[in-house]
GROMACS .gro file of C-alpha atoms in nm:
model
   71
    1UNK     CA    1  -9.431   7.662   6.171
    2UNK     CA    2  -9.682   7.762   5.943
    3UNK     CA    3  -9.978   8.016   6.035
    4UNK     CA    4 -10.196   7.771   5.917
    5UNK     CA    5 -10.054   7.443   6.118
    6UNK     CA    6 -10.029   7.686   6.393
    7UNK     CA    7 -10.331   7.726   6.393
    8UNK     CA    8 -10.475   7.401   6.347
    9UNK     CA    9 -10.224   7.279   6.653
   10UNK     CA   10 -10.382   7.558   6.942
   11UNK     CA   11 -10.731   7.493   6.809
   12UNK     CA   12 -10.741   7.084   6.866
   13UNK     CA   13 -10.515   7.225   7.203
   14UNK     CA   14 -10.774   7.465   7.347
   15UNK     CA   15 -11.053   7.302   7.242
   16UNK     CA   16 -10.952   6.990   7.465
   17UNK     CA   17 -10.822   7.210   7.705
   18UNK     CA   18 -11.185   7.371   7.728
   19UNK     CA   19 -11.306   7.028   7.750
   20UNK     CA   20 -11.503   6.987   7.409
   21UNK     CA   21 -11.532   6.712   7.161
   22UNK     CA   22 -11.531   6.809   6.781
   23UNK     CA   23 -11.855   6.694   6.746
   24UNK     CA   24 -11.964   6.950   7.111
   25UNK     CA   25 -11.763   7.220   6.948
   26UNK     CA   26 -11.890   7.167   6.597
   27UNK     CA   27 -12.292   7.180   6.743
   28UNK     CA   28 -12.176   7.502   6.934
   29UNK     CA   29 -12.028   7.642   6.632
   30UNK     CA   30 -12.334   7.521   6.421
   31UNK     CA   31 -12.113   7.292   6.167
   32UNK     CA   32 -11.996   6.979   6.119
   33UNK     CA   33 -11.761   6.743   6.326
   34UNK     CA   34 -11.603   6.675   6.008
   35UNK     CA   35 -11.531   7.053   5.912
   36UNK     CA   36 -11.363   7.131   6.298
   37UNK     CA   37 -11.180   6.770   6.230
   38UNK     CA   38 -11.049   6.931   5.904
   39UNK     CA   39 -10.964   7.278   6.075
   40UNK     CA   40 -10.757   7.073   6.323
   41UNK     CA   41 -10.520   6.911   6.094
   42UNK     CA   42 -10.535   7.186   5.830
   43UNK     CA   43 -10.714   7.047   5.577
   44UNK     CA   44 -10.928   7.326   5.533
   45UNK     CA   45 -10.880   7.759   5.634
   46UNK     CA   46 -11.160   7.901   5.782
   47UNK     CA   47 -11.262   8.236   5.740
   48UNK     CA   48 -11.234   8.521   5.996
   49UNK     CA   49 -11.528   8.523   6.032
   50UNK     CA   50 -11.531   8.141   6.131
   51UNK     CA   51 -11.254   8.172   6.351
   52UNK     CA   52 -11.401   8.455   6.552
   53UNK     CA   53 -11.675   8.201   6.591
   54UNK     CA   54 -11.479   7.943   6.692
   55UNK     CA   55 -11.277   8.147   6.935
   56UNK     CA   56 -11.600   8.304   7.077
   57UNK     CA   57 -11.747   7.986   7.134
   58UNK     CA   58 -11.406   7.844   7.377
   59UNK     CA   59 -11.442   8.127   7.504
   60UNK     CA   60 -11.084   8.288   7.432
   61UNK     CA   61 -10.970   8.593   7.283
   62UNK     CA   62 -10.907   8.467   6.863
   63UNK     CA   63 -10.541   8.541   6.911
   64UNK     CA   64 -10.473   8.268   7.116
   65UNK     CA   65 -10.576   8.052   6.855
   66UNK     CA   66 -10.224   8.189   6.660
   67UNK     CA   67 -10.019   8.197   6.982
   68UNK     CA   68  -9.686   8.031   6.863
   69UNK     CA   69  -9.516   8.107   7.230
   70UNK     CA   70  -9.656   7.748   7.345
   71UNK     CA   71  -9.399   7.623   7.073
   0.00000   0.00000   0.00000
């Protein structure tokens, strides 16, 4: 699988896990629903920066966010 799909997969995973909408995450993470829709199906690559945010935000160390072991 690629990093990036991986990626995308654990983030829609753990964010409904956490119990967030896009559109809670996205106001937690100060962007759009549209952009954390995008990041879930891969349509876009965030940053580092951006996914330390993210990760920060669920509350979970950024790594799990490229955890292939669930796969």
């Amino acid at each position: 699988m690629k990093l990036k799909n991986l990626f995308a997969s654990n983030l829609k995973r753990l964010r409904q896990e956490k119990g967030y909408t896009q559109q809670e995450l996205a106001e937690l993470c100060n962007m759009s629903t549209t952009t954390i829709g995008m990041y879930e199906v891969g349509g876009r690559t965030p940053s580092f920066a951006i996914i330390e945010l993210i990760a920060n935000k669920l509350g979970i160390d950024a790594s799990l966010l490229f955890n292939a072991s669930e796969y």
